[in-house]
PDB file of C-alpha atoms in Angstrom:
ATOM      1  CA  UNK F   1       0.012  -0.013  -0.042  1.00  0.00           C
ATOM      2  CA  UNK F   2       1.369   3.458  -0.842  1.00  0.00           C
ATOM      3  CA  UNK F   3      -0.439   6.663  -0.799  1.00  0.00           C
ATOM      4  CA  UNK F   4       1.778   9.452  -1.879  1.00  0.00           C
ATOM      5  CA  UNK F   5       4.439   9.898   0.772  1.00  0.00           C
ATOM      6  CA  UNK F   6       2.692   7.355   2.891  1.00  0.00           C
ATOM      7  CA  UNK F   7       3.730   3.692   2.911  1.00  0.00           C
ATOM      8  CA  UNK F   8       2.531   0.826   5.129  1.00  0.00           C
ATOM      9  CA  UNK F   9       6.150  -0.612   5.384  1.00  0.00           C
ATOM     10  CA  UNK F  10       7.749   2.570   6.398  1.00  0.00           C
ATOM     11  CA  UNK F  11       9.069   1.274   9.505  1.00  0.00           C
ATOM     12  CA  UNK F  12      10.475  -1.905   8.050  1.00  0.00           C
ATOM     13  CA  UNK F  13      14.017  -0.856   8.543  1.00  0.00           C
ATOM     14  CA  UNK F  14      13.766   1.581  11.582  1.00  0.00           C
ATOM     15  CA  UNK F  15      11.230  -0.696  13.675  1.00  0.00           C
ATOM     16  CA  UNK F  16      10.803  -4.004  11.809  1.00  0.00           C
ATOM     17  CA  UNK F  17       8.517  -5.479  14.613  1.00  0.00           C
ATOM     18  CA  UNK F  18       5.866  -2.837  14.188  1.00  0.00           C
ATOM     19  CA  UNK F  19       3.247  -4.939  12.746  1.00  0.00           C
ATOM     20  CA  UNK F  20       3.996  -7.829  14.962  1.00  0.00           C
ATOM     21  CA  UNK F  21       3.834  -5.767  17.998  1.00  0.00           C
ATOM     22  CA  UNK F  22       0.520  -4.216  16.974  1.00  0.00           C
ATOM     23  CA  UNK F  23      -1.011  -7.588  15.919  1.00  0.00           C
ATOM     24  CA  UNK F  24       0.113  -9.175  19.222  1.00  0.00           C
ATOM     25  CA  UNK F  25      -1.323  -6.235  21.385  1.00  0.00           C
ATOM     26  CA  UNK F  26      -4.606  -6.501  19.590  1.00  0.00           C
ATOM     27  CA  UNK F  27      -4.745 -10.381  19.862  1.00  0.00           C
ATOM     28  CA  UNK F  28      -4.162  -9.932  23.517  1.00  0.00           C
ATOM     29  CA  UNK F  29      -7.045  -7.353  23.851  1.00  0.00           C
ATOM     30  CA  UNK F  30      -9.390  -9.601  22.102  1.00  0.00           C
ATOM     31  CA  UNK F  31      -8.599 -12.423  24.341  1.00  0.00           C
ATOM     32  CA  UNK F  32      -9.707 -10.383  27.322  1.00  0.00           C
ATOM     33  CA  UNK F  33     -12.577  -8.813  25.454  1.00  0.00           C
ATOM     34  CA  UNK F  34     -13.771 -10.320  22.106  1.00  0.00           C
ATOM     35  CA  UNK F  35     -16.273  -7.496  21.439  1.00  0.00           C
ATOM     36  CA  UNK F  36     -13.419  -5.036  20.996  1.00  0.00           C
ATOM     37  CA  UNK F  37     -13.093  -6.373  17.397  1.00  0.00           C
ATOM     38  CA  UNK F  38     -15.941  -4.454  16.415  1.00  0.00           C
ATOM     39  CA  UNK F  39     -15.171  -1.547  18.514  1.00  0.00           C
ATOM     40  CA  UNK F  40     -11.627  -1.182  16.970  1.00  0.00           C
ATOM     41  CA  UNK F  41     -13.232  -1.263  13.357  1.00  0.00           C
ATOM     42  CA  UNK F  42     -15.755   1.329  14.308  1.00  0.00           C
ATOM     43  CA  UNK F  43     -13.056   3.635  15.772  1.00  0.00           C
ATOM     44  CA  UNK F  44     -11.187   3.315  12.411  1.00  0.00           C
ATOM     45  CA  UNK F  45     -14.394   4.163  10.405  1.00  0.00           C
ATOM     46  CA  UNK F  46     -15.115   7.195  12.591  1.00  0.00           C
ATOM     47  CA  UNK F  47     -11.653   8.604  12.217  1.00  0.00           C
ATOM     48  CA  UNK F  48     -11.529   8.295   8.514  1.00  0.00           C
ATOM     49  CA  UNK F  49     -14.972   9.818   7.737  1.00  0.00           C
ATOM     50  CA  UNK F  50     -14.064  13.059   9.629  1.00  0.00           C
ATOM     51  CA  UNK F  51     -11.456  14.926   7.652  1.00  0.00           C
ATOM     52  CA  UNK F  52      -9.856  11.728   6.567  1.00  0.00           C
ATOM     53  CA  UNK F  53      -7.707   9.162   8.390  1.00  0.00           C
ATOM     54  CA  UNK F  54      -5.408  11.176  10.531  1.00  0.00           C
ATOM     55  CA  UNK F  55      -5.898   9.679  14.204  1.00  0.00           C
ATOM     56  CA  UNK F  56      -7.685  12.748  15.057  1.00  0.00           C
ATOM     57  CA  UNK F  57     -10.393  10.716  16.848  1.00  0.00           C
ATOM     58  CA  UNK F  58      -7.639   9.775  19.378  1.00  0.00           C
ATOM     59  CA  UNK F  59      -7.086  13.297  20.920  1.00  0.00           C
ATOM     60  CA  UNK F  60      -8.464  14.121  24.210  1.00  0.00           C
ATOM     61  CA  UNK F  61     -10.400  17.194  24.980  1.00  0.00           C
ATOM     62  CA  UNK F  62      -8.662  20.142  26.616  1.00  0.00           C
ATOM     63  CA  UNK F  63     -10.280  22.948  28.561  1.00  0.00           C
ATOM     64  CA  UNK F  64     -10.173  25.123  25.401  1.00  0.00           C
ATOM     65  CA  UNK F  65     -11.390  22.454  22.876  1.00  0.00           C
ATOM     66  CA  UNK F  66     -13.825  19.726  22.668  1.00  0.00           C
ATOM     67  CA  UNK F  67     -12.311  16.838  21.123  1.00  0.00           C
ATOM     68  CA  UNK F  68     -13.690  14.861  18.156  1.00  0.00           C
ATOM     69  CA  UNK F  69     -14.113  11.835  20.489  1.00  0.00           C
ATOM     70  CA  UNK F  70     -16.343  13.754  22.703  1.00  0.00           C
ATOM     71  CA  UNK F  71     -18.835  14.646  19.994  1.00  0.00           C
ATOM     72  CA  UNK F  72     -22.206  12.995  20.434  1.00  0.00           C
ATOM     73  CA  UNK F  73     -21.723  10.733  17.565  1.00  0.00           C
ATOM     74  CA  UNK F  74     -18.405   9.441  19.163  1.00  0.00           C
ATOM     75  CA  UNK F  75     -19.247   9.132  22.700  1.00  0.00           C
ATOM     76  CA  UNK F  76     -19.735   5.193  22.350  1.00  0.00           C
ATOM     77  CA  UNK F  77     -16.454   4.581  20.789  1.00  0.00           C
ATOM     78  CA  UNK F  78     -14.127   2.202  22.293  1.00  0.00           C
ATOM     79  CA  UNK F  79     -10.749   0.663  22.097  1.00  0.00           C
ATOM     80  CA  UNK F  80      -8.428   3.812  22.820  1.00  0.00           C
ATOM     81  CA  UNK F  81      -6.677   1.733  25.566  1.00  0.00           C
ATOM     82  CA  UNK F  82      -5.645  -0.672  22.925  1.00  0.00           C
ATOM     83  CA  UNK F  83      -3.906   1.787  20.788  1.00  0.00           C
ATOM     84  CA  UNK F  84      -2.375   3.398  23.898  1.00  0.00           C
ATOM     85  CA  UNK F  85      -1.057   0.003  24.682  1.00  0.00           C
ATOM     86  CA  UNK F  86       0.381  -0.756  21.215  1.00  0.00           C
ATOM     87  CA  UNK F  87       1.920   2.837  21.176  1.00  0.00           C
ATOM     88  CA  UNK F  88       3.771   1.967  24.575  1.00  0.00           C
ATOM     89  CA  UNK F  89       5.038  -1.294  23.196  1.00  0.00           C
ATOM     90  CA  UNK F  90       6.375   0.253  20.159  1.00  0.00           C
ATOM     91  CA  UNK F  91       8.082   3.113  21.977  1.00  0.00           C
ATOM     92  CA  UNK F  92       9.702   0.447  24.324  1.00  0.00           C
ATOM     93  CA  UNK F  93      10.947  -1.706  21.375  1.00  0.00           C
ATOM     94  CA  UNK F  94      11.999   1.359  19.267  1.00  0.00           C
ATOM     95  CA  UNK F  95      12.573   4.400  21.396  1.00  0.00           C
ATOM     96  CA  UNK F  96      11.925   7.753  19.537  1.00  0.00           C
ATOM     97  CA  UNK F  97      11.812   6.092  16.150  1.00  0.00           C
ATOM     98  CA  UNK F  98       8.271   7.339  15.389  1.00  0.00           C
ATOM     99  CA  UNK F  99       8.551  10.781  17.016  1.00  0.00           C
ATOM    100  CA  UNK F 100       9.989  13.970  15.300  1.00  0.00           C
ATOM    101  CA  UNK F 101      10.552  16.516  17.974  1.00  0.00           C
ATOM    102  CA  UNK F 102      10.163  19.313  15.508  1.00  0.00           C
ATOM    103  CA  UNK F 103       6.820  18.128  14.944  1.00  0.00           C
ATOM    104  CA  UNK F 104       6.776  18.007  11.312  1.00  0.00           C
ATOM    105  CA  UNK F 105       5.750  15.296   8.936  1.00  0.00           C
ATOM    106  CA  UNK F 106       9.031  14.800   7.190  1.00  0.00           C
ATOM    107  CA  UNK F 107       9.200  11.074   7.786  1.00  0.00           C
ATOM    108  CA  UNK F 108       5.855  10.990   5.701  1.00  0.00           C
ATOM    109  CA  UNK F 109       4.069   8.780   8.300  1.00  0.00           C
ATOM    110  CA  UNK F 110       1.987   9.357  11.549  1.00  0.00           C
ATOM    111  CA  UNK F 111       2.323   6.263  13.840  1.00  0.00           C
ATOM    112  CA  UNK F 112      -1.098   6.951  15.326  1.00  0.00           C
ATOM    113  CA  UNK F 113      -2.517   6.689  11.749  1.00  0.00           C
ATOM    114  CA  UNK F 114      -0.514   3.636  10.970  1.00  0.00           C
ATOM    115  CA  UNK F 115      -1.928   1.859  14.238  1.00  0.00           C
ATOM    116  CA  UNK F 116      -5.317   2.478  13.042  1.00  0.00           C
ATOM    117  CA  UNK F 117      -4.779   1.189   9.570  1.00  0.00           C
ATOM    118  CA  UNK F 118      -3.250  -2.147  11.056  1.00  0.00           C
ATOM    119  CA  UNK F 119      -5.946  -2.350  13.841  1.00  0.00           C
ATOM    120  CA  UNK F 120      -8.761  -2.784  11.205  1.00  0.00           C
ATOM    121  CA  UNK F 121      -7.144  -6.058   9.897  1.00  0.00           C
ATOM    122  CA  UNK F 122      -7.789  -7.484  13.386  1.00  0.00           C
ATOM    123  CA  UNK F 123     -11.405  -6.373  13.439  1.00  0.00           C
ATOM    124  CA  UNK F 124     -14.619  -6.663  11.212  1.00  0.00           C
ATOM    125  CA  UNK F 125     -17.679  -5.065  10.131  1.00  0.00           C
ATOM    126  CA  UNK F 126     -21.315  -6.028  11.112  1.00  0.00           C
ATOM    127  CA  UNK F 127     -20.198  -9.474  11.001  1.00  0.00           C
ATOM    128  CA  UNK F 128     -18.928  -8.397  14.505  1.00  0.00           C
ATOM    129  CA  UNK F 129     -20.357  -6.487  17.317  1.00  0.00           C
ATOM    130  CA  UNK F 130     -23.888  -5.512  18.646  1.00  0.00           C
ATOM    131  CA  UNK F 131     -26.433  -2.925  18.834  1.00  0.00           C
ATOM    132  CA  UNK F 132     -28.323  -1.397  21.767  1.00  0.00           C
ATOM    133  CA  UNK F 133     -32.040  -2.274  21.877  1.00  0.00           C
ATOM    134  CA  UNK F 134     -32.797   1.344  21.739  1.00  0.00           C
ATOM    135  CA  UNK F 135     -31.520   1.440  18.169  1.00  0.00           C
ATOM    136  CA  UNK F 136     -34.040  -1.308  16.852  1.00  0.00           C
ATOM    137  CA  UNK F 137     -37.022  -1.299  19.367  1.00  0.00           C
ATOM    138  CA  UNK F 138     -39.257   0.743  17.006  1.00  0.00           C
ATOM    139  CA  UNK F 139     -39.116  -2.426  14.416  1.00  0.00           C
ATOM    140  CA  UNK F 140     -40.703  -4.634  17.499  1.00  0.00           C
ATOM    141  CA  UNK F 141     -43.969  -2.775  18.287  1.00  0.00           C
ATOM    142  CA  UNK F 142     -46.140  -0.119  16.873  1.00  0.00           C
ATOM    143  CA  UNK F 143     -43.898  -0.039  13.697  1.00  0.00           C
ATOM    144  CA  UNK F 144     -46.440   1.771  11.461  1.00  0.00           C
ATOM    145  CA  UNK F 145     -50.238   2.033  11.038  1.00  0.00           C
ATOM    146  CA  UNK F 146     -50.589  -1.312   9.466  1.00  0.00           C
ATOM    147  CA  UNK F 147     -48.004  -3.368  11.089  1.00  0.00           C
ATOM    148  CA  UNK F 148     -47.276  -3.845  14.800  1.00  0.00           C
ATOM    149  CA  UNK F 149     -43.885  -5.563  13.700  1.00  0.00           C
ATOM    150  CA  UNK F 150     -41.655  -4.515  10.885  1.00  0.00           C
ATOM    151  CA  UNK F 151     -42.707  -7.011   8.229  1.00  0.00           C
ATOM    152  CA  UNK F 152     -39.244  -7.274   6.792  1.00  0.00           C
ATOM    153  CA  UNK F 153     -38.260  -8.996  10.213  1.00  0.00           C
ATOM    154  CA  UNK F 154     -38.749 -12.692  10.797  1.00  0.00           C
ATOM    155  CA  UNK F 155     -41.514 -13.155  13.250  1.00  0.00           C
ATOM    156  CA  UNK F 156     -39.541 -15.728  15.476  1.00  0.00           C
ATOM    157  CA  UNK F 157     -36.631 -13.374  15.323  1.00  0.00           C
ATOM    158  CA  UNK F 158     -38.630 -10.429  16.416  1.00  0.00           C
ATOM    159  CA  UNK F 159     -40.073 -12.423  19.261  1.00  0.00           C
ATOM    160  CA  UNK F 160     -36.601 -13.314  20.323  1.00  0.00           C
ATOM    161  CA  UNK F 161     -35.461  -9.588  20.109  1.00  0.00           C
ATOM    162  CA  UNK F 162     -38.458  -8.618  22.286  1.00  0.00           C
ATOM    163  CA  UNK F 163     -37.643 -11.087  24.986  1.00  0.00           C
ATOM    164  CA  UNK F 164     -33.881 -10.093  24.920  1.00  0.00           C
ATOM    165  CA  UNK F 165     -34.816  -6.388  25.189  1.00  0.00           C
ATOM    166  CA  UNK F 166     -37.141  -6.782  28.186  1.00  0.00           C
ATOM    167  CA  UNK F 167     -34.048  -5.836  30.456  1.00  0.00           C
ATOM    168  CA  UNK F 168     -34.019  -2.296  28.853  1.00  0.00           C
ATOM    169  CA  UNK F 169     -32.924  -0.100  25.994  1.00  0.00           C
ATOM    170  CA  UNK F 170     -29.157  -0.609  26.970  1.00  0.00           C
ATOM    171  CA  UNK F 171     -29.304  -4.255  26.522  1.00  0.00           C
ATOM    172  CA  UNK F 172     -27.028  -5.209  23.558  1.00  0.00           C
ATOM    173  CA  UNK F 173     -27.825  -7.903  20.833  1.00  0.00           C
ATOM    174  CA  UNK F 174     -25.459  -9.222  18.305  1.00  0.00           C
ATOM    175  CA  UNK F 175     -25.688  -8.211  14.740  1.00  0.00           C
ATOM    176  CA  UNK F 176     -25.668 -11.957  13.938  1.00  0.00           C
ATOM    177  CA  UNK F 177     -25.380 -15.114  15.959  1.00  0.00           C
ATOM    178  CA  UNK F 178     -21.528 -15.258  15.954  1.00  0.00           C
ATOM    179  CA  UNK F 179     -20.954 -11.626  17.169  1.00  0.00           C
ATOM    180  CA  UNK F 180     -17.366 -12.392  17.945  1.00  0.00           C
ATOM    181  CA  UNK F 181     -16.217 -14.312  14.826  1.00  0.00           C
ATOM    182  CA  UNK F 182     -15.451 -12.810  11.528  1.00  0.00           C
ATOM    183  CA  UNK F 183     -17.448 -14.961   9.149  1.00  0.00           C
ATOM    184  CA  UNK F 184     -20.541 -14.575   6.566  1.00  0.00           C
ATOM    185  CA  UNK F 185     -23.242 -15.546   9.007  1.00  0.00           C
ATOM    186  CA  UNK F 186     -24.258 -11.873   8.949  1.00  0.00           C
ATOM    187  CA  UNK F 187     -25.370 -12.261   5.289  1.00  0.00           C
ATOM    188  CA  UNK F 188     -27.032 -15.380   5.996  1.00  0.00           C
ATOM    189  CA  UNK F 189     -28.988 -13.649   8.738  1.00  0.00           C
ATOM    190  CA  UNK F 190     -29.898 -11.026   6.118  1.00  0.00           C
ATOM    191  CA  UNK F 191     -31.181 -13.763   3.804  1.00  0.00           C
ATOM    192  CA  UNK F 192     -33.429 -15.279   6.713  1.00  0.00           C
ATOM    193  CA  UNK F 193     -34.867 -11.667   7.293  1.00  0.00           C
ATOM    194  CA  UNK F 194     -32.788 -11.522  10.592  1.00  0.00           C
ATOM    195  CA  UNK F 195     -30.922  -8.113   9.867  1.00  0.00           C
ATOM    196  CA  UNK F 196     -30.876  -6.364  13.423  1.00  0.00           C
ATOM    197  CA  UNK F 197     -31.060  -2.798  12.149  1.00  0.00           C
ATOM    198  CA  UNK F 198     -33.342  -1.447   9.302  1.00  0.00           C
ATOM    199  CA  UNK F 199     -30.244  -0.437   7.497  1.00  0.00           C
ATOM    200  CA  UNK F 200     -28.911  -4.061   7.663  1.00  0.00           C
ATOM    201  CA  UNK F 201     -31.916  -5.734   6.274  1.00  0.00           C
ATOM    202  CA  UNK F 202     -32.363  -3.105   3.526  1.00  0.00           C
ATOM    203  CA  UNK F 203     -29.361  -4.668   1.935  1.00  0.00           C
ATOM    204  CA  UNK F 204     -31.276  -7.610   1.296  1.00  0.00           C
ATOM    205  CA  UNK F 205     -34.748  -6.345   0.655  1.00  0.00           C
ATOM    206  CA  UNK F 206     -33.377  -3.785  -2.015  1.00  0.00           C
ATOM    207  CA  UNK F 207     -33.065  -5.554  -5.205  1.00  0.00           C
ATOM    208  CA  UNK F 208     -30.031  -3.379  -6.305  1.00  0.00           C
ATOM    209  CA  UNK F 209     -27.940  -4.819  -3.418  1.00  0.00           C
ATOM    210  CA  UNK F 210     -29.537  -8.284  -2.720  1.00  0.00           C
ATOM    211  CA  UNK F 211     -27.306  -9.930  -5.089  1.00  0.00           C
ATOM    212  CA  UNK F 212     -24.235  -8.726  -3.207  1.00  0.00           C
ATOM    213  CA  UNK F 213     -25.659 -10.226   0.013  1.00  0.00           C
ATOM    214  CA  UNK F 214     -26.326 -13.547  -1.837  1.00  0.00           C
ATOM    215  CA  UNK F 215     -22.941 -13.555  -3.476  1.00  0.00           C
ATOM    216  CA  UNK F 216     -21.008 -12.976  -0.004  1.00  0.00           C
ATOM    217  CA  UNK F 217     -23.240 -15.516   1.852  1.00  0.00           C
ATOM    218  CA  UNK F 218     -22.078 -18.237  -0.882  1.00  0.00           C
ATOM    219  CA  UNK F 219     -18.309 -17.159  -1.046  1.00  0.00           C
ATOM    220  CA  UNK F 220     -16.620 -16.288   2.103  1.00  0.00           C
ATOM    221  CA  UNK F 221     -13.288 -15.869   0.456  1.00  0.00           C
ATOM    222  CA  UNK F 222     -14.638 -13.101  -1.863  1.00  0.00           C
ATOM    223  CA  UNK F 223     -16.155 -11.338   1.213  1.00  0.00           C
ATOM    224  CA  UNK F 224     -13.009 -11.510   3.219  1.00  0.00           C
ATOM    225  CA  UNK F 225     -10.899 -10.264   0.021  1.00  0.00           C
ATOM    226  CA  UNK F 226     -13.368  -7.514  -0.733  1.00  0.00           C
ATOM    227  CA  UNK F 227     -13.575  -6.407   2.983  1.00  0.00           C
ATOM    228  CA  UNK F 228      -9.857  -6.131   3.126  1.00  0.00           C
ATOM    229  CA  UNK F 229      -9.512  -3.925  -0.009  1.00  0.00           C
ATOM    230  CA  UNK F 230     -12.444  -1.701   1.082  1.00  0.00           C
ATOM    231  CA  UNK F 231     -10.906  -1.100   4.302  1.00  0.00           C
ATOM    232  CA  UNK F 232      -7.476  -0.304   2.899  1.00  0.00           C
ATOM    233  CA  UNK F 233      -9.098   2.187   0.475  1.00  0.00           C
ATOM    234  CA  UNK F 234     -10.971   3.829   3.392  1.00  0.00           C
ATOM    235  CA  UNK F 235      -7.724   4.003   5.303  1.00  0.00           C
ATOM    236  CA  UNK F 236      -6.242   6.137   2.372  1.00  0.00           C
ATOM    237  CA  UNK F 237      -9.050   8.718   2.659  1.00  0.00           C
ATOM    238  CA  UNK F 238      -7.479  12.190   2.802  1.00  0.00           C
ATOM    239  CA  UNK F 239      -4.147  11.133   4.413  1.00  0.00           C
ATOM    240  CA  UNK F 240      -2.090  14.006   5.838  1.00  0.00           C
ATOM    241  CA  UNK F 241       1.385  14.129   4.093  1.00  0.00           C
ATOM    242  CA  UNK F 242       4.512  16.394   4.191  1.00  0.00           C
ATOM    243  CA  UNK F 243       3.862  19.400   6.457  1.00  0.00           C
ATOM    244  CA  UNK F 244       0.012  18.767   6.783  1.00  0.00           C
ATOM    245  CA  UNK F 245       0.328  17.514  10.333  1.00  0.00           C
ATOM    246  CA  UNK F 246       2.534  16.344  12.876  1.00  0.00           C
ATOM    247  CA  UNK F 247       3.869  13.051  14.382  1.00  0.00           C
ATOM    248  CA  UNK F 248       2.397  12.872  17.708  1.00  0.00           C
ATOM    249  CA  UNK F 249       4.616  11.600  20.828  1.00  0.00           C
ATOM    250  CA  UNK F 250       1.303  10.925  22.600  1.00  0.00           C
ATOM    251  CA  UNK F 251      -1.767   9.724  20.448  1.00  0.00           C
ATOM    252  CA  UNK F 252      -4.037  11.450  22.770  1.00  0.00           C
ATOM    253  CA  UNK F 253      -2.572  15.026  22.384  1.00  0.00           C
ATOM    254  CA  UNK F 254      -0.921  17.331  19.817  1.00  0.00           C
ATOM    255  CA  UNK F 255       2.668  18.087  20.436  1.00  0.00           C
TER     256      UNK F 255
END
């Protein structure tokens, strides 16, 4: 992968264990909490779709500035501690290699961005993770004047969701039945009218995208390959190069 002055193997000579350290850190975190896989992917997505992939979502608020991570849309993001741990492990292995004391981008790569790009490989999309009952309860009762339950929702699945949500709006339900495994069960669920969110099920009810769902359900290798390429492309959105930014000593604050 190469985007202008940015390359994924930039640290191959100066800190050759970079990818191993990041991957090991992520794997350790997932062994402790497998739900972090979806959280890390979401963190990457939210960073890239606000002024490009620059690691800005990692910066903490100050008394004079409310950070991106504290905006309403980002309050439920999680996984920051994994990035902090990976950054510390890299500093321990290669002290100062990824920091330019003059705060310039002459080295052509922000380590915090690189961490985000690597983390998504260990995460997933809606084949991983869960949603709060508050985000889909409208589908379960009083859906519209003609239907109590969303007609695109399998009736047995709707009853199961209703039982799961009796504990309250903050109860979490997996997007599919293997919420901690990256597979194609998410697409199987859509075919069976068991898409958790309306936006999920629409991928199957819409004839313009139904064939994609069917294709991935039949070909896991194709989904894995396409997902990887899509995430790489997303990670290249509006990447800052040259003197457009700085290499942060601490991912949580500007130098």
